[in-house]
Coordinates of C-alpha atoms in Angstrom, one line a residue:
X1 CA -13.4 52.1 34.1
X2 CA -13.1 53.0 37.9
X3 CA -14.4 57.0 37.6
X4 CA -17.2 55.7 35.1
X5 CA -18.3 52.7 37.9
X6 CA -17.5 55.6 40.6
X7 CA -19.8 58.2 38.6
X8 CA -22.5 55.7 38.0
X9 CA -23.1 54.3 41.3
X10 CA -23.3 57.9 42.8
X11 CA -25.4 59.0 40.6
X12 CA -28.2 56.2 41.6
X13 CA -27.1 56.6 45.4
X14 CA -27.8 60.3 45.3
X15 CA -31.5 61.6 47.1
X16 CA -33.4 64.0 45.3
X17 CA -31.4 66.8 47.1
X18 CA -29.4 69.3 45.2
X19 CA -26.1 69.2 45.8
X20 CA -26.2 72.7 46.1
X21 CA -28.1 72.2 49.6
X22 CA -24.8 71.0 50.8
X23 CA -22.0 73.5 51.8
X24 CA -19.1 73.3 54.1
X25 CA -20.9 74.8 57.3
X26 CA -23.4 72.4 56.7
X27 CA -24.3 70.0 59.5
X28 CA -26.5 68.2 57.5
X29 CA -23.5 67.9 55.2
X30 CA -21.3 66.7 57.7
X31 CA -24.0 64.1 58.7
X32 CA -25.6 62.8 56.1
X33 CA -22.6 62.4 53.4
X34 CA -21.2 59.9 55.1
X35 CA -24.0 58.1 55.7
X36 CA -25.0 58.3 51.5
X37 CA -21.8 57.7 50.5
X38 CA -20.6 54.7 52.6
X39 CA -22.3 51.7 50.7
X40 CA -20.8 53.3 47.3
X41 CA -16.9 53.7 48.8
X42 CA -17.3 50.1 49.9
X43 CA -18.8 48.6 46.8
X44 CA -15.3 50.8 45.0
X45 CA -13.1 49.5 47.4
X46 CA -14.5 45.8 46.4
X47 CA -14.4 46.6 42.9
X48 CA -11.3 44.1 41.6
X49 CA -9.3 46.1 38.7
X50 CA -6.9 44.0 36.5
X51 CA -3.8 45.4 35.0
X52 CA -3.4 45.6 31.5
X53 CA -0.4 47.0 30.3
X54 CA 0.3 48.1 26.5
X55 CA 1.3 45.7 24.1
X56 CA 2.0 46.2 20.3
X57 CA -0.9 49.4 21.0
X58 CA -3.3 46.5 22.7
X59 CA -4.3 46.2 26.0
X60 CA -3.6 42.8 26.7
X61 CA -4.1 41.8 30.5
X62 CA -1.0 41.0 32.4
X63 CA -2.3 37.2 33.2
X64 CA -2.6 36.8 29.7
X65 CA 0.7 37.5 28.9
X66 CA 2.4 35.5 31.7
X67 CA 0.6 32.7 30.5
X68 CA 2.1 32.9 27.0
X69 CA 4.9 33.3 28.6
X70 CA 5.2 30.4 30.2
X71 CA 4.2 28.3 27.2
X72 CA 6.6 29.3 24.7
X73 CA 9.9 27.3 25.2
X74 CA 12.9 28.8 26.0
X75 CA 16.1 28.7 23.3
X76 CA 18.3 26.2 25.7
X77 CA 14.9 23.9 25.9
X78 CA 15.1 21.1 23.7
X79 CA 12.5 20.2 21.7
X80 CA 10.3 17.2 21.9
X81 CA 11.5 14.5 19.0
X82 CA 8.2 14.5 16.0
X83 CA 5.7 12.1 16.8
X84 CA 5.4 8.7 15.6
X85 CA 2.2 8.4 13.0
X86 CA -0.3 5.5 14.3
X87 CA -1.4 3.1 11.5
X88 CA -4.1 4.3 8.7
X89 CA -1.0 7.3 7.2
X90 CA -2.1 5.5 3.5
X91 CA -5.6 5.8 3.9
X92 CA -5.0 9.9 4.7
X93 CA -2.6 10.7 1.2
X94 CA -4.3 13.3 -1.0
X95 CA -5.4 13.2 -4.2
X96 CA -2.6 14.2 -6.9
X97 CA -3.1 15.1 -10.0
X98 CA -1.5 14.2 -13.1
X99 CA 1.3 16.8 -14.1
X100 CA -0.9 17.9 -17.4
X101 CA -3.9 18.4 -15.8
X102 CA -2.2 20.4 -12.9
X103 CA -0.1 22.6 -15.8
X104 CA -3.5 23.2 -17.6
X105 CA -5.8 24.0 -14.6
X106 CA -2.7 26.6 -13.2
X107 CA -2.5 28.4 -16.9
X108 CA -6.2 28.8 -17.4
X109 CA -7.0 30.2 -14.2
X110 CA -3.5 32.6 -14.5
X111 CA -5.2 33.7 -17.8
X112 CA -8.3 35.0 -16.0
X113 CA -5.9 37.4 -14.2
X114 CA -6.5 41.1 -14.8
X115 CA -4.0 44.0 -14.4
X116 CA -4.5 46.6 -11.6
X117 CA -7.1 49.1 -12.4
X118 CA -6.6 52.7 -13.3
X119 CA -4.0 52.3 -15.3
X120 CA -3.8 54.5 -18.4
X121 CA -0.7 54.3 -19.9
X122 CA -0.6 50.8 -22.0
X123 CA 2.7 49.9 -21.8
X124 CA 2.3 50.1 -17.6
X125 CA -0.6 48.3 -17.9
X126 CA 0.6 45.4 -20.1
X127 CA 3.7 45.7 -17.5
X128 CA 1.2 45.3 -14.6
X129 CA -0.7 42.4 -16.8
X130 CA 1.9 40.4 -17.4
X131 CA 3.7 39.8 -14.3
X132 CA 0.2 39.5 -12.6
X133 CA -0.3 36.5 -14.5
X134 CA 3.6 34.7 -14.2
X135 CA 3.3 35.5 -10.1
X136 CA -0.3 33.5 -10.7
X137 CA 1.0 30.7 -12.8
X138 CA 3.5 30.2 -10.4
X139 CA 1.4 30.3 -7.5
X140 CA -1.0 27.8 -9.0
X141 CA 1.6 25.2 -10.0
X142 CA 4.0 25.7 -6.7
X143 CA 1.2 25.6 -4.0
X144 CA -0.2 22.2 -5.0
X145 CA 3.1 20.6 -5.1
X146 CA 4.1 22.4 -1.5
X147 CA 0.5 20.8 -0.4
X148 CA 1.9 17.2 -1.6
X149 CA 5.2 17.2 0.0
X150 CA 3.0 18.6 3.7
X151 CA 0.9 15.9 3.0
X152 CA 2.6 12.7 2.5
X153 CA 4.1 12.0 6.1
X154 CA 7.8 11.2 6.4
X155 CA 9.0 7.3 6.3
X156 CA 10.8 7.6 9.4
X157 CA 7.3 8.7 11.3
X158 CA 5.3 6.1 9.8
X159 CA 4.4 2.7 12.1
X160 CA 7.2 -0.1 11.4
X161 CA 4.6 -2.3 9.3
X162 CA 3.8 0.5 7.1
X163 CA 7.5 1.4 6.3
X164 CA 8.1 -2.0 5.7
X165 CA 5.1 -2.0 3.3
X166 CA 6.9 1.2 1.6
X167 CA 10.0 -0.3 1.4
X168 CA 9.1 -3.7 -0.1
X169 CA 6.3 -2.3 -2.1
X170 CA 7.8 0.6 -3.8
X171 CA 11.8 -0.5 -3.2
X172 CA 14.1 1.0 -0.6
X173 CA 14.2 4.2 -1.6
X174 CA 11.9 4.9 -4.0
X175 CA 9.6 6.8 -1.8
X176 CA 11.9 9.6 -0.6
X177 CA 13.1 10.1 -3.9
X178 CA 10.2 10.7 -6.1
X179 CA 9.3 13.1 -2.8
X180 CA 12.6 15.1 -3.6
X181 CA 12.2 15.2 -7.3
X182 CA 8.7 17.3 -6.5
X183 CA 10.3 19.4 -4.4
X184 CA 12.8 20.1 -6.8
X185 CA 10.2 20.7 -9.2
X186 CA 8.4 22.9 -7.1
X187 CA 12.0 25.5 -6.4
X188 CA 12.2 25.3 -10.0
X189 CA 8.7 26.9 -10.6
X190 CA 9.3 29.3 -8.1
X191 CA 13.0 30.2 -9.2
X192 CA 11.7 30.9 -13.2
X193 CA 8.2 32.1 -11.9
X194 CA 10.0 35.3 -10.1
X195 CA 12.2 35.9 -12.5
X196 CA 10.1 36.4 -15.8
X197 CA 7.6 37.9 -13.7
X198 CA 10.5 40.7 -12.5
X199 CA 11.7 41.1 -16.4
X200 CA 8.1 41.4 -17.6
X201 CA 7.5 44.1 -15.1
X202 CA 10.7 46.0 -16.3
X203 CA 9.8 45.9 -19.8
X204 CA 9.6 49.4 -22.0
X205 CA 6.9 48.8 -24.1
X206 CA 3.1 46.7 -24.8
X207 CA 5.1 44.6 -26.9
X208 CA 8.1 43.8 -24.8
X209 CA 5.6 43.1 -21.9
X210 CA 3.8 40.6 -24.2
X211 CA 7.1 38.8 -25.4
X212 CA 8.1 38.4 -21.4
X213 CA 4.9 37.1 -20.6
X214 CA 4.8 34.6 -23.7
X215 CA 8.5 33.6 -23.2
X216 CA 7.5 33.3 -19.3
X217 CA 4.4 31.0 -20.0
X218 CA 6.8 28.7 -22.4
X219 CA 9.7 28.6 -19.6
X220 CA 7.5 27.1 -16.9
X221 CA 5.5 24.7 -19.5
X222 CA 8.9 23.2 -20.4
X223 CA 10.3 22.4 -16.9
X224 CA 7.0 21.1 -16.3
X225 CA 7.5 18.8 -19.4
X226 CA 11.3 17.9 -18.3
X227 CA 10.5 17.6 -14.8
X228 CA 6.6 16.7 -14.3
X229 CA 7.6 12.7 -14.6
X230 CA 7.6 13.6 -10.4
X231 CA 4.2 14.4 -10.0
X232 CA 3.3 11.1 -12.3
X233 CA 5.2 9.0 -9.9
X234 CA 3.8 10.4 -6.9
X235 CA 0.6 10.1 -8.2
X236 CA 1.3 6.1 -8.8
X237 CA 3.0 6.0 -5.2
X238 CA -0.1 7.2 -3.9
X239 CA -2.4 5.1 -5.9
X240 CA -0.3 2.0 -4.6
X241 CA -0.5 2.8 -0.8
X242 CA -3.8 3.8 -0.4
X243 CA -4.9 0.6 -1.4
X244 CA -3.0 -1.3 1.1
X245 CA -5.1 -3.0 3.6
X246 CA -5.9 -1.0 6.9
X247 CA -5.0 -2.6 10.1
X248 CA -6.4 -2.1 13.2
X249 CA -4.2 -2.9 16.1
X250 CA -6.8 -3.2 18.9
X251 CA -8.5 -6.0 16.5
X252 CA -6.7 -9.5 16.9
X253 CA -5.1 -10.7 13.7
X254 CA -5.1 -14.4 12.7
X255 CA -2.0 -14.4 10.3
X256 CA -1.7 -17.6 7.6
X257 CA 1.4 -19.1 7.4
X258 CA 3.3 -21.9 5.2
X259 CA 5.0 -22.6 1.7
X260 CA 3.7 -21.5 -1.8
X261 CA 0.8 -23.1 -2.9
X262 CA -0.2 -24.9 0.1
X263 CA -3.7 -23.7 0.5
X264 CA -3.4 -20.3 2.7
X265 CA -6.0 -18.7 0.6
X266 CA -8.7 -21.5 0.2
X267 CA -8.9 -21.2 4.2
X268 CA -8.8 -17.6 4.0
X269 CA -12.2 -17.5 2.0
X270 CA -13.8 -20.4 4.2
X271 CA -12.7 -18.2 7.6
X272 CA -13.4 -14.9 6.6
X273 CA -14.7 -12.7 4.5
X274 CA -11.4 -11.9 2.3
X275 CA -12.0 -13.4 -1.3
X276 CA -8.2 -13.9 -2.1
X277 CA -7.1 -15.6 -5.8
X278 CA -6.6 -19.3 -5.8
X279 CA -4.9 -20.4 -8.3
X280 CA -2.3 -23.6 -8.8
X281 CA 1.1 -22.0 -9.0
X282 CA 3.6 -20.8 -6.3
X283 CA 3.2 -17.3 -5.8
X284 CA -0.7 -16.7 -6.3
X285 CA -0.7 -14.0 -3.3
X286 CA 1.4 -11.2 -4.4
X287 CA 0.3 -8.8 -1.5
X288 CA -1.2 -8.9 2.0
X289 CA -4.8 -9.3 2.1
X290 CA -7.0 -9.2 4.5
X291 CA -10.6 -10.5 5.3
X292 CA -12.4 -10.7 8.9
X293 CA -14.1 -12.8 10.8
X294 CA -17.3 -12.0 12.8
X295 CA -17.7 -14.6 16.2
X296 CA -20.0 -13.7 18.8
X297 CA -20.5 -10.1 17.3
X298 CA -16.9 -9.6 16.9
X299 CA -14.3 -8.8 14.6
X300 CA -11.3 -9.9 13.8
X301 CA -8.9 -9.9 11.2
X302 CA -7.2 -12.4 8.9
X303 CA -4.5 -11.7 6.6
X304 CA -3.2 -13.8 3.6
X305 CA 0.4 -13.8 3.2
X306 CA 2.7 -14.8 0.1
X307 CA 4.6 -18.1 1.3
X308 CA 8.3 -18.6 2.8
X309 CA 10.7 -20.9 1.1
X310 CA 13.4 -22.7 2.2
X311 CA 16.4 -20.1 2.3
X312 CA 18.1 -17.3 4.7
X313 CA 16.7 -13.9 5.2
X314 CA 18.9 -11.9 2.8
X315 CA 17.9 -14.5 0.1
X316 CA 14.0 -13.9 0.3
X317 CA 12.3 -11.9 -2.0
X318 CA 10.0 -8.4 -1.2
X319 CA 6.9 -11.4 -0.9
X320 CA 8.4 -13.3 1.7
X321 CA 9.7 -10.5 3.4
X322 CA 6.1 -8.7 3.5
X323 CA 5.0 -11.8 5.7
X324 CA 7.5 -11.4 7.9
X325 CA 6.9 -8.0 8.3
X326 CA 3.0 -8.8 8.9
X327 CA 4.2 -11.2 11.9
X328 CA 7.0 -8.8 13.2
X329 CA 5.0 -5.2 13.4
X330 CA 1.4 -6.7 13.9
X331 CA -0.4 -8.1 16.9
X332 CA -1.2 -11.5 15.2
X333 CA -1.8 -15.3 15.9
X334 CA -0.1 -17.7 13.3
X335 CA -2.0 -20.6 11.5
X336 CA 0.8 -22.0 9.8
X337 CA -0.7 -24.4 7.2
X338 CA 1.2 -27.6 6.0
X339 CA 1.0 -29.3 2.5
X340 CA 2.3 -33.1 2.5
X341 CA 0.2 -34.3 -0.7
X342 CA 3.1 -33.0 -2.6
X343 CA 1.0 -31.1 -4.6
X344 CA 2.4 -27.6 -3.7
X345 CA 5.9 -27.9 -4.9
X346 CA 7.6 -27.6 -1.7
X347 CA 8.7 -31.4 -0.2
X348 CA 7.7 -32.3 3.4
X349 CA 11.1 -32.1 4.4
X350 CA 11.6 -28.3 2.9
X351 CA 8.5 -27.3 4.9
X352 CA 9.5 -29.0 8.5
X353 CA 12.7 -26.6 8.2
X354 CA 10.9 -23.6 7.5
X355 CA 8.3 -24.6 10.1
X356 CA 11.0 -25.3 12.8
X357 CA 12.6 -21.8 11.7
X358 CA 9.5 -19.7 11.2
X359 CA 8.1 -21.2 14.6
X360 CA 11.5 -20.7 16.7
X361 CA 11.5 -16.8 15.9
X362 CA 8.0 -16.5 16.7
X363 CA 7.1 -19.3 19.8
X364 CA 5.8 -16.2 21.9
X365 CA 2.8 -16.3 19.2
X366 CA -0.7 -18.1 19.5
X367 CA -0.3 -20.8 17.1
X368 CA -2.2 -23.1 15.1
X369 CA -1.2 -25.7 12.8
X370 CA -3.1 -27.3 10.1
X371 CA -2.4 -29.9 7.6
X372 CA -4.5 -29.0 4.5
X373 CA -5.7 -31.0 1.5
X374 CA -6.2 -34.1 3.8
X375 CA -8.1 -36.0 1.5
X376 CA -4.9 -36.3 -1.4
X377 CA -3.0 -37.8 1.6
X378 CA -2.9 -42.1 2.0
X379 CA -0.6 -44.8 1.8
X380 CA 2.7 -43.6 2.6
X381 CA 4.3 -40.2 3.1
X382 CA 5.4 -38.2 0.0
X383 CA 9.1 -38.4 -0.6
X384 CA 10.9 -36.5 -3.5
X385 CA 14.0 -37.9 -4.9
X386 CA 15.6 -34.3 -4.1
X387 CA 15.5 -35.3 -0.6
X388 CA 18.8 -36.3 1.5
X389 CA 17.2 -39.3 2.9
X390 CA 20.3 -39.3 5.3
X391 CA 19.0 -36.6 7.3
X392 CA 15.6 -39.0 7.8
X393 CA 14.9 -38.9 11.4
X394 CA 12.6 -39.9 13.3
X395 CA 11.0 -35.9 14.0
X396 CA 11.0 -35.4 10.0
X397 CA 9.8 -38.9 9.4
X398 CA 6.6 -38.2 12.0
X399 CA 6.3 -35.1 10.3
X400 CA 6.0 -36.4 6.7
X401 CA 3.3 -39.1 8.3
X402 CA 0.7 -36.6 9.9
X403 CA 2.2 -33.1 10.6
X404 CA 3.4 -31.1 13.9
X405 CA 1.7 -32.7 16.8
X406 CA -2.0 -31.3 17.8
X407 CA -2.4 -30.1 14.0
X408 CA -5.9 -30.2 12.8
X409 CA -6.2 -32.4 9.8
X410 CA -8.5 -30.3 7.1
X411 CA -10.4 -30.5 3.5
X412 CA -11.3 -27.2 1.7
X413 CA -13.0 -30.0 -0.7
X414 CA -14.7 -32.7 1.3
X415 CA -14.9 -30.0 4.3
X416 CA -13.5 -32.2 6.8
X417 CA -12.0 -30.7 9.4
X418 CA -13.5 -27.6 9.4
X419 CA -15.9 -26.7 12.1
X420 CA -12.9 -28.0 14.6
X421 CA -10.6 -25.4 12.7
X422 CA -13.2 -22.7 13.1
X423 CA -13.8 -23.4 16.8
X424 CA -10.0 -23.4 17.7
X425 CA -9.7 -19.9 15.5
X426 CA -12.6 -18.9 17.8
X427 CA -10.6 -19.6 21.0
X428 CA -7.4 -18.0 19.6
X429 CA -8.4 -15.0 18.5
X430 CA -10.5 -14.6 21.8
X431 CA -6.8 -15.3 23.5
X432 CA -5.3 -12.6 21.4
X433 CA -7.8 -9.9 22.1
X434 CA -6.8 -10.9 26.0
X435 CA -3.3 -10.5 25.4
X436 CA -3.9 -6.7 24.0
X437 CA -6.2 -5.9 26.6
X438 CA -3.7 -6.6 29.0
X439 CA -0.8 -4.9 27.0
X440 CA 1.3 -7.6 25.7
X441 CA 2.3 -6.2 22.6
X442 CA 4.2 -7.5 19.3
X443 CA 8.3 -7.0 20.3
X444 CA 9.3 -5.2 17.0
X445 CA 13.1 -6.3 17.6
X446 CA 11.6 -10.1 16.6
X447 CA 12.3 -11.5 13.2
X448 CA 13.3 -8.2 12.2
X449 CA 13.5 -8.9 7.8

């Protein structure tokens, strides 16, 4: 690179004189080459020249390598722990396909394979054939199945809400399991694909060649029968997560609250745009769904939950426990709605102690409590015969009579009530979005189910 700048430059620098005018004696030699050849030495001596040494026969410049150099980590380094996945993991799953479409695609496109051309002997070529296609089956039914397990993250990375919605969805357990099964699946393929591919291409004649192939074919059709149940489940597992509602944890989340049956998801439908089943039996949400609300161009969300009963943690069900997850992994206000027509099942008295719990473990929440189906309520308080009328004082007896104090007395039916609810949401959920603007977020240790 130097002698061709060098040889270049000179060549432009020269006069029209010969070179051959120039000898030793010469004065005009001694005079005038210094004077031609000056501006060129300097412009060389400027030139900057990097060093590239020889690497794997590349030239590879030496900066170049120093900076690789210093980016791969040395042994004794440890490496950083994986990264926790943000919410949203459901919504990336991919597509699975059921195990007998899978088998079917993989063998028709292993049929399409040809042998090698340019072979003349027929017994080769029926060799050649026939392992050709077993490497192709197996190719087509392993790489789909290594694509699954890449695919689908690891519980242990996945946001605490969403493992909870795994574990209480699917069962503890259940998730990592079918994920084994397909892998197990998968070394199977591989493990009887390489083998009757290596007998078929040791075979002595056409017609050995074709039995290897056939007897390959039916080896990997029947641990795909015996073991394809995997890719079936995971196809259900999948079908079940990615229609769990997303959450957005910059949005504010307005979480509703209370006992079966006490009218979560008639508000839910008034306040947002969530269109929840409302039916008259405990029970009627049997997931978490979610709605939003739109105030002053803004969203927000609102989230129906399955009700609480009366009992200790280890004795809820997976439908409690998926509301307590909602209120322990999610930035959310609580309106905890209260019931004391008697209509919902659960008695006054029942509901004050799951209030008095439910709002103990969360009092760092924004709260709101409403007493719904005001117009049922008259005369005086609900009792059930159930009740230990001994334990009657004066908190629970206040309670039964109009609800926790400040608690905004509604009617989905005569619609009393609601524009106060609505404008106390309003000021709530603008409280919340403060509270995650400033970085208050949900302590995860907290009513941990």
């Amino acid at each position: 690179y130097f002698n061709l700048f060098f040889s270049s430059t000179c060549l432009v620098s020269f006069p029209s004189t010969p070179l051959t005018s120039f000898s030793h004696s010469s004065s005009a030699y001694t005079t005038k080459l210094p004077t031609l050849w000056s501006p060129t030495l300097r412009q060389c001596r400027n030139l900057q020249t990097a060093v590239s040494p020889v690497v794997t026969s590349s030239y590879v410049p030496s900066s170049y390598i120093t900076q690789k150099q210093i980016e791969i980590p040395t042994s004794s380094e440890k490496q950083a722990p994986p990264m926790q996945e943000s919410l949203g993991a459901f919504q990336k799953l991919p597509m699975v396909m059921p195990s007998i479409d899978l088998y079917s695609s993989a063998l028709r496109k292993s049929k399409r394979v040809q042998p090698t051309k340019g072979i003349a002997n027929i017994a080769k070529r029926e060799r050649n054939r026939g392992a050709k296609q077993l490497d192709a089956l197996m190719k087509e039914l392993a790489l789909p199945l290594k694509g699954y397990m890449e695919s689908f993250p690891r519980k242990r990375l996945l946001h605490p809400y969403e493992r909870s919605l795994i574990e209480l969805t699917l069962g503890d357990g259940k998730y990592e399991e079918v994920l084994g099964k397909v892998d197990v699946l998968r070394k199977k393929v591989l493990s009887v694909g390489k083998e009757h591919a290596s007998l078929c291409a040791k075979a002595l004649s056409k017609r050995e060649a074709e039995d290897r192939l056939s007897e390959g074919v039916e080896k990997l059709e029947l641990v795909f029968q015996q073991e394809g149940k995997a890719v079936d489940d995971l196809l259900s597992i999948a079908k079940v997560l990615r229609a769990m509602p997303v959450v957005d944890l910059e949005m504010p989340t307005l979480c509703l609250v209370g006992a079966p049956n006490v009218g979560k998801s008639s508000l839910v439908r008034i306040l947002s745009t969530g269109k929840p089943e409302i039916c008259n039996y405990p029970f009627t949400t049997r997931g978490i769904l979610m709605g939003h609300i739109v105030l002053n161009y803004q969203r927000f969300q609102v989230t129906d939950t399955p009700g609480l009963l009366k009992r200790r943690d280890e004795d809820r069900n997976n439908l409690e426990k998926l509301t307590l997850a909602v209120l322990t992994h999610l930035p959310t206000a609580v309106l905890y709605v209260h019931d004391l027509s008697g209509e919902c099942g659960t008695s006054p008295s029942d509901q004050f102690g799951i209030y008095k719990e439910i709002k103990e473990r969360f009092k760092d929440y924004l709260w709101i409590d409403v007493v719904s189906k005001c117009d049922l309520l008259g005369g005086s308080p609900v009792m059930y015969a159930k009740e230990d009328r001994s334990k009657d004082e004066e908190e629970i007896i206040k309670y039964r009579e109009t609800g926790p104090d400040e608690s905004i007395h509604v009617s989905v039916k005569t619609e009393q009530g609601l524009n106060q609810l609505k404008s106390k949401v309003k000021e709530v959920l603008s409280n919340e979005m403060e509270k995650i603007k400033s970085g208050v977020s949900v302590d995860q240790s907290v009513g941990s189910c």
